[in-house]
């Protein structure tokens, strides 16, 4: 979980006076964005040739996925292939650069419009994503998220990527588990937005449910 702090510069934004402002959760990839941000980040980071070779080496892991259907395992395999040994600080800096150069081509304008509408109403805005939080964090800060809940990478004692996950893949029931860890067992969402079966459980605890409602493409 990552707390995202950003002060609003809009003097006309409404002030929410309730003890508990409405909580609104957005999935990231495919909901706020037009494609998977982690895959795009990895390909951008290593370049076309290295990406192709890495995908060839990942073929056995992709084949085994057809049997175990564990997205966390295949994600961990991709992390080992493309990020193992990378220092956390370097990865954070690269994620910032990637967000700065790709946000405009990734975000859905209609999804951002709904995000901003909720923010203007004083809602607490949370991104809940299966992508690694270290990659999504710069995007979350850029749009003024209050909180980011995502999959965590594992690091060694020297702060280098081990090549796996620290904890479960933040998808499906795990999204609700993480929300309850943060906001309590009785957490309810004023609204939730998602685009895959991995968002079903999160949508189920929301009053307003937006499933695949965003179709906008970056200009």
Short mmCIF file of C-alpha atoms in Angstrom, two decimals:
data_model
loop_
_atom_site.label_atom_id
_atom_site.label_comp_id
_atom_site.label_asym_id
_atom_site.label_seq_id
_atom_site.Cartn_x
_atom_site.Cartn_y
_atom_site.Cartn_z
CA UNK A 1 0.00 0.00 0.00
CA UNK A 2 1.30 3.42 -0.88
CA UNK A 3 -0.02 6.69 0.50
CA UNK A 4 -0.13 9.35 -2.21
CA UNK A 5 -0.07 12.93 -0.97
CA UNK A 6 -0.93 15.82 -3.27
CA UNK A 7 -2.34 19.18 -2.21
CA UNK A 8 -5.12 20.57 -4.35
CA UNK A 9 -4.50 23.94 -5.95
CA UNK A 10 -8.17 24.43 -6.82
CA UNK A 11 -9.51 27.06 -4.43
CA UNK A 12 -13.05 26.34 -5.62
CA UNK A 13 -12.98 22.59 -4.91
CA UNK A 14 -15.73 21.67 -2.44
CA UNK A 15 -14.78 20.88 1.14
CA UNK A 16 -16.19 17.58 2.37
CA UNK A 17 -17.56 18.00 5.87
CA UNK A 18 -18.63 14.43 6.66
CA UNK A 19 -16.56 12.40 9.10
CA UNK A 20 -15.91 9.79 6.43
CA UNK A 21 -15.75 11.01 2.84
CA UNK A 22 -17.01 8.58 0.18
CA UNK A 23 -14.44 6.00 -0.86
CA UNK A 24 -14.06 5.37 -4.60
CA UNK A 25 -11.84 2.65 -6.07
CA UNK A 26 -10.54 2.35 -9.61
CA UNK A 27 -8.76 -0.56 -11.21
CA UNK A 28 -5.82 0.77 -13.24
CA UNK A 29 -4.95 -1.31 -16.33
CA UNK A 30 -7.74 -1.36 -18.88
CA UNK A 31 -9.94 0.85 -16.73
CA UNK A 32 -8.03 4.08 -16.29
CA UNK A 33 -5.66 3.07 -19.10
CA UNK A 34 -6.07 1.59 -22.57
CA UNK A 35 -3.55 -1.23 -22.02
CA UNK A 36 -1.46 -3.03 -19.44
CA UNK A 37 0.98 -0.53 -17.93
CA UNK A 38 3.42 -3.10 -16.52
CA UNK A 39 3.89 -4.83 -19.86
CA UNK A 40 4.33 -1.46 -21.56
CA UNK A 41 6.86 -0.41 -18.91
CA UNK A 42 8.92 -3.58 -19.24
CA UNK A 43 9.04 -3.34 -23.03
CA UNK A 44 9.99 0.35 -22.87
CA UNK A 45 12.66 -0.30 -20.27
CA UNK A 46 14.51 -3.15 -21.97
CA UNK A 47 13.97 -2.31 -25.66
CA UNK A 48 12.57 -4.35 -28.51
CA UNK A 49 15.36 -6.88 -28.97
CA UNK A 50 15.73 -7.72 -25.28
CA UNK A 51 11.95 -7.87 -24.98
CA UNK A 52 11.66 -10.42 -27.79
CA UNK A 53 14.39 -12.63 -26.32
CA UNK A 54 12.84 -12.44 -22.90
CA UNK A 55 9.43 -13.42 -24.21
CA UNK A 56 10.97 -16.45 -25.92
CA UNK A 57 12.53 -17.51 -22.61
CA UNK A 58 9.17 -17.01 -20.90
CA UNK A 59 7.41 -19.40 -23.30
CA UNK A 60 7.50 -22.35 -20.83
CA UNK A 61 5.96 -20.17 -18.11
CA UNK A 62 3.28 -19.02 -20.53
CA UNK A 63 2.53 -22.62 -21.47
CA UNK A 64 2.27 -23.73 -17.84
CA UNK A 65 -0.18 -20.86 -17.20
CA UNK A 66 -2.68 -22.65 -19.44
CA UNK A 67 -2.87 -25.32 -16.74
CA UNK A 68 -2.45 -23.50 -13.40
CA UNK A 69 -4.13 -20.16 -14.38
CA UNK A 70 -2.13 -18.38 -11.69
CA UNK A 71 -1.43 -14.86 -12.91
CA UNK A 72 0.83 -14.23 -9.96
CA UNK A 73 3.18 -17.02 -11.05
CA UNK A 74 3.52 -15.76 -14.60
CA UNK A 75 3.99 -12.20 -13.32
CA UNK A 76 6.77 -13.40 -11.00
CA UNK A 77 8.41 -15.15 -13.98
CA UNK A 78 8.36 -11.91 -15.96
CA UNK A 79 9.87 -10.04 -13.02
CA UNK A 80 12.69 -12.58 -12.79
CA UNK A 81 13.33 -12.31 -16.50
CA UNK A 82 13.31 -8.54 -16.86
CA UNK A 83 13.91 -6.98 -13.44
CA UNK A 84 15.94 -9.35 -11.24
CA UNK A 85 18.86 -7.54 -9.64
CA UNK A 86 17.64 -4.02 -10.45
CA UNK A 87 18.03 -1.63 -7.48
CA UNK A 88 14.74 -0.29 -6.14
CA UNK A 89 15.86 3.33 -6.44
CA UNK A 90 16.74 2.89 -10.11
CA UNK A 91 13.42 1.19 -10.78
CA UNK A 92 11.54 4.04 -9.08
CA UNK A 93 13.38 6.61 -11.21
CA UNK A 94 12.65 4.67 -14.40
CA UNK A 95 8.98 4.37 -13.43
CA UNK A 96 8.80 8.14 -13.00
CA UNK A 97 10.33 8.72 -16.42
CA UNK A 98 7.97 6.20 -18.00
CA UNK A 99 4.93 7.87 -16.45
CA UNK A 100 6.08 11.33 -17.54
CA UNK A 101 6.51 10.21 -21.15
CA UNK A 102 3.57 7.80 -21.49
CA UNK A 103 0.69 9.08 -19.34
CA UNK A 104 -0.91 10.98 -22.21
CA UNK A 105 -0.90 7.90 -24.45
CA UNK A 106 -2.19 5.53 -21.76
CA UNK A 107 -5.01 7.27 -19.88
CA UNK A 108 -8.61 7.04 -21.03
CA UNK A 109 -10.09 10.56 -21.15
CA UNK A 110 -13.58 9.41 -20.13
CA UNK A 111 -12.19 7.49 -17.14
CA UNK A 112 -10.23 10.55 -16.04
CA UNK A 113 -13.38 12.67 -16.34
CA UNK A 114 -15.23 10.38 -13.90
CA UNK A 115 -12.18 10.29 -11.62
CA UNK A 116 -12.11 14.09 -11.50
CA UNK A 117 -15.85 14.27 -10.92
CA UNK A 118 -15.53 12.15 -7.79
CA UNK A 119 -12.53 14.13 -6.59
CA UNK A 120 -14.51 17.36 -6.98
CA UNK A 121 -17.20 15.83 -4.74
CA UNK A 122 -14.64 15.28 -1.99
CA UNK A 123 -14.29 11.51 -2.39
CA UNK A 124 -11.20 9.65 -1.25
CA UNK A 125 -9.70 8.23 -4.42
CA UNK A 126 -7.99 4.83 -4.39
CA UNK A 127 -6.33 2.87 -7.18
CA UNK A 128 -6.42 -0.90 -6.60
CA UNK A 129 -4.31 -2.73 -9.16
CA UNK A 130 -2.64 -6.04 -9.89
CA UNK A 131 0.28 -4.19 -11.46
CA UNK A 132 3.34 -3.54 -9.28
CA UNK A 133 2.74 -0.48 -7.13
CA UNK A 134 6.23 0.83 -7.90
CA UNK A 135 5.27 1.20 -11.59
CA UNK A 136 1.80 2.66 -11.01
CA UNK A 137 2.80 5.09 -8.23
CA UNK A 138 3.95 7.95 -10.51
CA UNK A 139 0.71 7.75 -12.49
CA UNK A 140 -1.29 7.73 -9.24
CA UNK A 141 0.49 10.83 -7.96
CA UNK A 142 -0.07 12.54 -11.29
CA UNK A 143 -3.84 12.26 -11.07
CA UNK A 144 -4.04 13.02 -7.35
CA UNK A 145 -4.80 9.58 -5.92
CA UNK A 146 -5.10 9.49 -2.15
CA UNK A 147 -3.99 5.89 -1.94
CA UNK A 148 -2.49 3.19 -4.12
CA UNK A 149 -2.95 -0.50 -3.39
CA UNK A 150 -1.01 -2.76 -5.72
CA UNK A 151 1.12 -5.86 -6.09
CA UNK A 152 4.47 -5.56 -4.33
CA UNK A 153 7.84 -6.70 -5.62
CA UNK A 154 10.26 -8.57 -3.37
CA UNK A 155 13.67 -7.03 -2.65
CA UNK A 156 16.81 -8.39 -1.03
CA UNK A 157 18.67 -6.78 1.87
CA UNK A 158 20.53 -4.54 -0.60
CA UNK A 159 17.30 -3.20 -2.06
CA UNK A 160 17.56 -5.13 -5.32
CA UNK A 161 14.68 -6.95 -7.01
CA UNK A 162 14.75 -10.62 -6.03
CA UNK A 163 12.63 -11.75 -8.92
CA UNK A 164 9.27 -12.44 -7.37
CA UNK A 165 6.36 -10.98 -5.44
CA UNK A 166 6.18 -9.89 -1.82
CA UNK A 167 2.74 -11.17 -0.90
CA UNK A 168 -0.16 -12.20 -3.14
CA UNK A 169 -0.93 -10.81 -6.57
CA UNK A 170 -3.43 -7.99 -5.97
CA UNK A 171 -6.22 -9.37 -8.12
CA UNK A 172 -9.69 -10.82 -7.57
CA UNK A 173 -10.51 -11.52 -3.89
CA UNK A 174 -7.12 -10.09 -2.88
CA UNK A 175 -8.31 -6.61 -3.85
CA UNK A 176 -11.03 -6.79 -1.20
CA UNK A 177 -8.61 -8.32 1.32
CA UNK A 178 -6.27 -5.36 0.86
CA UNK A 179 -9.12 -2.84 1.05
CA UNK A 180 -10.30 -4.40 4.31
CA UNK A 181 -6.79 -4.36 5.73
CA UNK A 182 -6.65 -0.65 5.00
CA UNK A 183 -10.18 0.55 5.78
CA UNK A 184 -11.60 -2.13 8.05
CA UNK A 185 -13.66 -5.28 7.65
CA UNK A 186 -16.88 -3.36 6.97
CA UNK A 187 -15.44 -1.23 4.20
CA UNK A 188 -17.97 -0.13 1.59
CA UNK A 189 -17.20 1.74 -1.59
CA UNK A 190 -19.33 4.57 -2.90
CA UNK A 191 -18.24 3.44 -6.36
CA UNK A 192 -15.82 1.03 -8.00
CA UNK A 193 -14.69 0.70 -11.61
CA UNK A 194 -13.06 -2.25 -13.33
CA UNK A 195 -12.81 -4.14 -16.59
CA UNK A 196 -12.02 -7.81 -15.90
CA UNK A 197 -13.08 -10.75 -13.73
CA UNK A 198 -10.23 -9.70 -11.45
CA UNK A 199 -12.38 -6.75 -10.34
CA UNK A 200 -15.58 -8.69 -9.60
CA UNK A 201 -15.13 -8.90 -5.83
CA UNK A 202 -14.19 -5.23 -5.53
CA UNK A 203 -17.24 -4.19 -7.55
CA UNK A 204 -19.46 -6.31 -5.30
CA UNK A 205 -18.75 -4.10 -2.26
CA UNK A 206 -19.56 -0.88 -4.12
CA UNK A 207 -22.83 1.03 -4.25
CA UNK A 208 -22.16 2.23 -7.81
CA UNK A 209 -20.53 -0.36 -10.07
CA UNK A 210 -18.87 0.53 -13.33
CA UNK A 211 -17.82 -2.51 -15.34
CA UNK A 212 -16.20 -1.84 -18.71
CA UNK A 213 -17.95 1.49 -19.02
CA UNK A 214 -14.92 3.42 -20.23
CA UNK A 215 -14.20 3.25 -23.95
CA UNK A 216 -12.27 6.47 -24.56
CA UNK A 217 -8.97 6.50 -26.43
CA UNK A 218 -6.11 8.93 -25.89
CA UNK A 219 -6.08 11.77 -28.41
#
